[in-house]
Coordinates of C-alpha atoms in Angstrom, one line a residue:
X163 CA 0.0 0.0 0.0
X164 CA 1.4 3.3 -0.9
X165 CA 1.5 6.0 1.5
X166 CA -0.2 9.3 1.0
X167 CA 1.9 12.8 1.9
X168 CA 0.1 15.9 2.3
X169 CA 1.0 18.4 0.1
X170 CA 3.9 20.5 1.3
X171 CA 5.2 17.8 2.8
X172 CA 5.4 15.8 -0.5
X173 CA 6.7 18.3 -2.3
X174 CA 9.6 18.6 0.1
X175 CA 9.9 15.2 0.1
X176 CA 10.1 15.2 -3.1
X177 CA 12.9 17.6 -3.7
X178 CA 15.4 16.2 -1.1
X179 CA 14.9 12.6 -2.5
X180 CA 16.9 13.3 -5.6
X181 CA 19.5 14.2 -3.3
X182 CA 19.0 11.4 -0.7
X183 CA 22.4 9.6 -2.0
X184 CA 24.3 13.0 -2.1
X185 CA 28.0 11.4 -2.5
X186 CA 26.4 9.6 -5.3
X187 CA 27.2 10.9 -9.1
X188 CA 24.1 12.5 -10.8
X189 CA 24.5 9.8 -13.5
X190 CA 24.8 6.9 -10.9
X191 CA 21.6 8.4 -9.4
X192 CA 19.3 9.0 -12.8
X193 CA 20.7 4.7 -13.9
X194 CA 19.1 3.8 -10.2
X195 CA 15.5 5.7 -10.8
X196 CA 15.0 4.3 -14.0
X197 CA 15.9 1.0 -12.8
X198 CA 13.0 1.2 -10.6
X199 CA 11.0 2.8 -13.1
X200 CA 11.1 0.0 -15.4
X201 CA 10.1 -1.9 -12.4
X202 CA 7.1 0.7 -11.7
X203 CA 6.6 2.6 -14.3
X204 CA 3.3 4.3 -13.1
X205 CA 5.2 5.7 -10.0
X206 CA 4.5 9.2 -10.7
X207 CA 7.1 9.9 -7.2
X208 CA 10.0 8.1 -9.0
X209 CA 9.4 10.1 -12.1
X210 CA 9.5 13.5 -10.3
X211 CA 12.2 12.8 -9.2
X212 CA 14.2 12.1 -12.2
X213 CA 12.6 14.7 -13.7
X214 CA 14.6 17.0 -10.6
X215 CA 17.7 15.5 -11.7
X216 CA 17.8 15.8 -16.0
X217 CA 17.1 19.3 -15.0
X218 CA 19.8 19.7 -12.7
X219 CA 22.3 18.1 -15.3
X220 CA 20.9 20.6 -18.0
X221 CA 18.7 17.7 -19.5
X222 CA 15.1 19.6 -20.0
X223 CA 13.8 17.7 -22.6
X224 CA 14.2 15.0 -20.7
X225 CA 12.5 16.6 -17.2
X226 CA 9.6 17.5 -19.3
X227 CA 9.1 14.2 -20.8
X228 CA 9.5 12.5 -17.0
X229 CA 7.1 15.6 -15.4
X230 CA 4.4 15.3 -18.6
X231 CA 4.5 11.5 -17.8
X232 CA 4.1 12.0 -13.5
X233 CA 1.3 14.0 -14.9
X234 CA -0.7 11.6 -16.7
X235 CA -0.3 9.2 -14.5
X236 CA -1.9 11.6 -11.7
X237 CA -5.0 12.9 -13.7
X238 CA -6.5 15.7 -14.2
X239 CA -5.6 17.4 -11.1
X240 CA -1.8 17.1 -10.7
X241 CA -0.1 17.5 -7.6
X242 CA 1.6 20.6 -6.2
X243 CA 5.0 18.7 -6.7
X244 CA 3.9 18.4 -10.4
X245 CA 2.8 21.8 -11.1
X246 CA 6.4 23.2 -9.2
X247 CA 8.5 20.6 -11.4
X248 CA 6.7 21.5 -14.7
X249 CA 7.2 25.3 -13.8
X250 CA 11.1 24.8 -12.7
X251 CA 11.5 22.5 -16.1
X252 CA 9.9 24.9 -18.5
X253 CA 12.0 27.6 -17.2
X254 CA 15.1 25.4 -17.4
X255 CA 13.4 25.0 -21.3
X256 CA 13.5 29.4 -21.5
X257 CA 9.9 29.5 -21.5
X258 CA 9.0 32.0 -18.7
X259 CA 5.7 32.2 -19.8
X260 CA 5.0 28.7 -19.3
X261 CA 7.0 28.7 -16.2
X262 CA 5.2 31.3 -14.7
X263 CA 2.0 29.6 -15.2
X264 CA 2.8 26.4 -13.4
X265 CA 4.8 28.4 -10.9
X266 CA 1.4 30.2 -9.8
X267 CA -0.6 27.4 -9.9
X268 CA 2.2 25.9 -7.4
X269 CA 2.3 28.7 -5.0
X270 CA -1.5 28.7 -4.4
X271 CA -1.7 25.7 -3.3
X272 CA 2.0 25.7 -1.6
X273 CA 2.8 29.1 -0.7
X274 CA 5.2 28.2 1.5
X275 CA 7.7 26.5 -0.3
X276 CA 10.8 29.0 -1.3
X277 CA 11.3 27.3 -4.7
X278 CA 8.4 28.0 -6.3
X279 CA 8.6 31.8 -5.1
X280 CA 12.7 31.7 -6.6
X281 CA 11.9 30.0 -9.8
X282 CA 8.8 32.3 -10.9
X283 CA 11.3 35.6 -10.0
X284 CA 13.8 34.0 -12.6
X285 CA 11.3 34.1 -15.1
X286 CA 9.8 37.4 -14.6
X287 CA 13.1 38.9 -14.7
X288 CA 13.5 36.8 -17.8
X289 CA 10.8 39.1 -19.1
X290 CA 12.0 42.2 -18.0
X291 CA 9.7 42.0 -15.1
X292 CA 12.2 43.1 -12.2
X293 CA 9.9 44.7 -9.8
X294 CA 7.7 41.3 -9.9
X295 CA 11.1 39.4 -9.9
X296 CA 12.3 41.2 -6.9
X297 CA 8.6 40.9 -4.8
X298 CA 8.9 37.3 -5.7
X299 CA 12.3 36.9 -4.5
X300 CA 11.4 38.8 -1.3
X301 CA 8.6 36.3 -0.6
X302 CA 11.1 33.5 -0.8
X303 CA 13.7 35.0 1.3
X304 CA 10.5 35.5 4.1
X305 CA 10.4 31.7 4.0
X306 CA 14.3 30.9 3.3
X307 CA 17.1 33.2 3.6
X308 CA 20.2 32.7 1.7
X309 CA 23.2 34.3 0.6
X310 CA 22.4 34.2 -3.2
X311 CA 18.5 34.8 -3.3
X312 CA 20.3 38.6 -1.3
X313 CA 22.6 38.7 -4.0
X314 CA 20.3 38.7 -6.8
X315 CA 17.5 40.3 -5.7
X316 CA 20.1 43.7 -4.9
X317 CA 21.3 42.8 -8.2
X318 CA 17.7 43.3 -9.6
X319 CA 17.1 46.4 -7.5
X320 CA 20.2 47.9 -9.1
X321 CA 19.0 47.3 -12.4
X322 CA 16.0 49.5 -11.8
X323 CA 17.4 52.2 -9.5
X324 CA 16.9 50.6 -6.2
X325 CA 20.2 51.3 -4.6
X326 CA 19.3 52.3 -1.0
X327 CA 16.8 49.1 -1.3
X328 CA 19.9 47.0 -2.5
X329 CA 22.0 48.3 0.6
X330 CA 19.0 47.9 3.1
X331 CA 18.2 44.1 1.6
X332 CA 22.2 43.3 1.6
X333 CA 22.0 44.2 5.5
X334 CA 19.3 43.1 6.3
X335 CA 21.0 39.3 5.0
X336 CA 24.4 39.8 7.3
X337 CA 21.9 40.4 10.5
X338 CA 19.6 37.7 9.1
X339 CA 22.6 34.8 8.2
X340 CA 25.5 35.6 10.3
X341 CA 27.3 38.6 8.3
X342 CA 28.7 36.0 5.2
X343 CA 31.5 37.5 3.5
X344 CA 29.8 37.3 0.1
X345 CA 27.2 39.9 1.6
X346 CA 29.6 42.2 3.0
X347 CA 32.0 42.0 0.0
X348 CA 28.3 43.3 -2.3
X349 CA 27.3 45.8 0.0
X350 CA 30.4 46.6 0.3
X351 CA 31.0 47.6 -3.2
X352 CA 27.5 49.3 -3.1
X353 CA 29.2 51.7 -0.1
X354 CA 31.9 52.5 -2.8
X355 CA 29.7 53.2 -5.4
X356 CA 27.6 55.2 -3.8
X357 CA 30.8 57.2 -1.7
X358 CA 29.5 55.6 1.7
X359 CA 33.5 55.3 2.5
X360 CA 33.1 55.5 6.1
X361 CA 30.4 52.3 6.0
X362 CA 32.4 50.1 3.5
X363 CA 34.9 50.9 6.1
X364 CA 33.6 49.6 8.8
X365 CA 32.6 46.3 7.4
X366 CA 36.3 46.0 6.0
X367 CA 37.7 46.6 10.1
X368 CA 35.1 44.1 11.0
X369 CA 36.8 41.7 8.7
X370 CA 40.1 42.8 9.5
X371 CA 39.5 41.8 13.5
X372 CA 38.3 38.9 12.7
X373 CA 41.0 37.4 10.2
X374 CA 43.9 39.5 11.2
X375 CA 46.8 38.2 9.6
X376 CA 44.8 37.8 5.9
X377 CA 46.3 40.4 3.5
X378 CA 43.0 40.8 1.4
X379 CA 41.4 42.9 3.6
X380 CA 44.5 45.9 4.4
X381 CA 44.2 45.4 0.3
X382 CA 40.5 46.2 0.0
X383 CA 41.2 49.0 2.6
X384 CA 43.3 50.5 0.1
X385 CA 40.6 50.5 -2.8
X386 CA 38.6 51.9 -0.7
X387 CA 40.8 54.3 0.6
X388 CA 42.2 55.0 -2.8
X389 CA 38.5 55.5 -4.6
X390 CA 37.9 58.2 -1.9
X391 CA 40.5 60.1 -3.0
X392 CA 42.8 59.5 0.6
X393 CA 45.8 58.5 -0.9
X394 CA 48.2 58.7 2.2
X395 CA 45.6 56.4 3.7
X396 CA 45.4 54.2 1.3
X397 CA 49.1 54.0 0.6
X398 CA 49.7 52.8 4.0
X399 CA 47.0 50.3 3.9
X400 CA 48.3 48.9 0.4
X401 CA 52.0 48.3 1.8
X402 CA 50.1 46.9 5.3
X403 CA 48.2 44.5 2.7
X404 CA 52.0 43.8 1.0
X405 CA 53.7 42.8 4.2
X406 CA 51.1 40.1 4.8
X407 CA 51.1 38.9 1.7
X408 CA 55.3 38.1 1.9
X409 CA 54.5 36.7 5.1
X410 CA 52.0 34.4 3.8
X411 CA 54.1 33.6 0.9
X412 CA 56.7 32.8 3.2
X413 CA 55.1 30.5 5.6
X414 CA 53.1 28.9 2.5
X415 CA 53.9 29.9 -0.9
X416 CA 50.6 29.9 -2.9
X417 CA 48.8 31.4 -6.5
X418 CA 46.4 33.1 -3.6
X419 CA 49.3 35.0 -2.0
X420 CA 50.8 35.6 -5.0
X421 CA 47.8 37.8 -6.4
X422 CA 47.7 39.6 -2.6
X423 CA 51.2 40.5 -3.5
X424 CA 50.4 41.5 -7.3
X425 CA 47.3 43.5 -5.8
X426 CA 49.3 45.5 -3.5
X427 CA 51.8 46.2 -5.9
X428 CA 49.1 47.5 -8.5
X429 CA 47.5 49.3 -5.7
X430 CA 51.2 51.1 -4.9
X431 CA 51.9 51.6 -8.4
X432 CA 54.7 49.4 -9.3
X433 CA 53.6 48.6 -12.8
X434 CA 56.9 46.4 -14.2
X435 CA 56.7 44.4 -11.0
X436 CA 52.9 43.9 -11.3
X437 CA 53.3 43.0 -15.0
X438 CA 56.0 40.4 -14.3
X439 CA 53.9 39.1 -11.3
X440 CA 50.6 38.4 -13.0
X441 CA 52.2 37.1 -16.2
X442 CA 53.6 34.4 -13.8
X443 CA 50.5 33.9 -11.9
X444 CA 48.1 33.6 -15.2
X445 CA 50.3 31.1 -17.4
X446 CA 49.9 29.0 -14.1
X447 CA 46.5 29.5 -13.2
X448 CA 44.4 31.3 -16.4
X449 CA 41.0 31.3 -14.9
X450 CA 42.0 33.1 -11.8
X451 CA 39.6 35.9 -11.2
X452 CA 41.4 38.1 -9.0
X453 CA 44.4 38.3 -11.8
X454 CA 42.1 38.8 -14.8
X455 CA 40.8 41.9 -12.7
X456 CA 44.5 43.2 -11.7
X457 CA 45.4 42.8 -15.3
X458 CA 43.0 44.9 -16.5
X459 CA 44.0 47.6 -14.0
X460 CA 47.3 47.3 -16.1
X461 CA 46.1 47.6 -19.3
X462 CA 44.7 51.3 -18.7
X463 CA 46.0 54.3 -18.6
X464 CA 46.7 54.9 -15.0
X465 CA 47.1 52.2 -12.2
X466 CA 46.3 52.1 -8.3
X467 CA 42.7 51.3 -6.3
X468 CA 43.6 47.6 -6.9
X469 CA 40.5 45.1 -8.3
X470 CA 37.2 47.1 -6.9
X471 CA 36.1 50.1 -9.2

């Protein structure tokens, strides 16, 4: 006999049981399910979940066959599981329209599952709909704070003007998950942008105290410092940021050091040093970020203020 979940429950259920055998590979997991769905193949629970994981592996067509099929099998009224998965698949598929429609009919019937809320934001902002994006977004983030649903709704409040509303939502996440560094490094940049210097200040000394001895945050110091105009200031923040980066480098040599020591040295001006530095660093690590920025610092006219503009 099969056992009936309610449905926010089931839909819960079923997103975590795609991911039930986590240190298993994606592929390992999709050759299990269909192993049992030849053995059932009017489980509409076993399709779902499938369905989860071709999308997550970039596989749509495949989702939406799996989803169309969980939805036969169901009837005419499909579950709220169903109606979530078609909405997440179909924008996967780049059909917010579609995704939208299936994303509402989820959140009536589960309003309080954050997904659903996330996925139909994606597809408004596909449409150019930011201000419904961003209300969507702020309904998931009632029911599930994370780092990256803060990130991109500022992101989307940017877009459209919103930059006091990017700064309020950016700190209202650090108070809400524990002040993450992604958050303080994007409202951060916000502070700088908007010539707050004595707020993105503060959340730099805040990072300082707490990881004394990293050379990243002297460095950031000294953009900021430097973007203000203050150049004594930041002057002595950059060579504060260079002596910990040759103590690093001395205690453990590492590509991560090596850009601290390339960034300060941008930051003070040294250009033939820099150049020399981050031609060493990029032939041995290309996809570096934090170089690619420092070399672009190069290429203009002028150098100094580091990576942040």
């Amino acid at each position: 006999m099969r056992c009936w979940i309610p449905g926010v429950a089931m839909v819960l259920y079923l997103m975590t049981g795609a991911h039930s055998h986590a240190h298993e590979e994606p592929s390992h997991q999709i050759k299990t399910l269909s192993a049992a769905i030849h053995a059932k193949p009017d489980d509409s629970d076993l399709r779902l979940r499938r369905a989860r994981l071709y999308r997550e592996a970039g596989q749509w067509k495949r989702a939406l066959r799996d989803v169309t099929k969980a939805h036969a099998i169901a009837g005419k009224v499909p579950s709220p599981a169903i109606e979530l998965e078609f909405g997440l698949v179909w924008l996967a598929g780049a059909n917010p329209e579609r995704a939208i429609h299936w994303l509402s009919r989820a959140i009536r019937r589960i309003p309080n599952v954050p997904e659903a809320w996330q996925g139909r934001g994606d597809a408004w902002a596909k449409q150019g709909k930011y201000d419904k994006a961003i209300a969507d977004y702020t309904q998931a983030l009632s029911h599930q704070p994370t780092p990256q649903r803060f990130i991109q709704r500022a992101q989307w409040q940017e877009k459209v003007g919103q930059i006091q509303q990017a700064i309020a939502g950016y700190n209202e996440g650090l108070r809400r998950l524990n002040f993450p560094i992604t958050l303080r490094l994007s409202v951060i940049r916000l502070y700088i942008q908007t010539k707050n210097t004595n707020a993105a200040l503060a959340h730099i000394e805040a990072l300082q105290r707490k990881h004394p001895h990293a050379a990243e945050w002297p460095l950031r110091r000294g953009d900021i410092h430097c973007h203000a105009g203050q150049v004594e200031a930041s002057r002595n923040a950059y060579n504060h940021g260079l002596s910990l980066a040759l103590k690093s480098l001395q205690r453990r040599p590492s590509a991560l050091a090596q850009t601290h020591h390339a960034w300060a040295l941008v930051g003070l001006g040294n250009r033939l040093k820099a150049e020399g530095l981050l031609r060493s660093i990029r032939s041995q690590h290309p996809r570096l970020t934090m170089a690619q920025q420092l070399q672009e610092r190069l290429s203009e006219k002028s150098i100094g203020c580091g990576v942040w503009r």
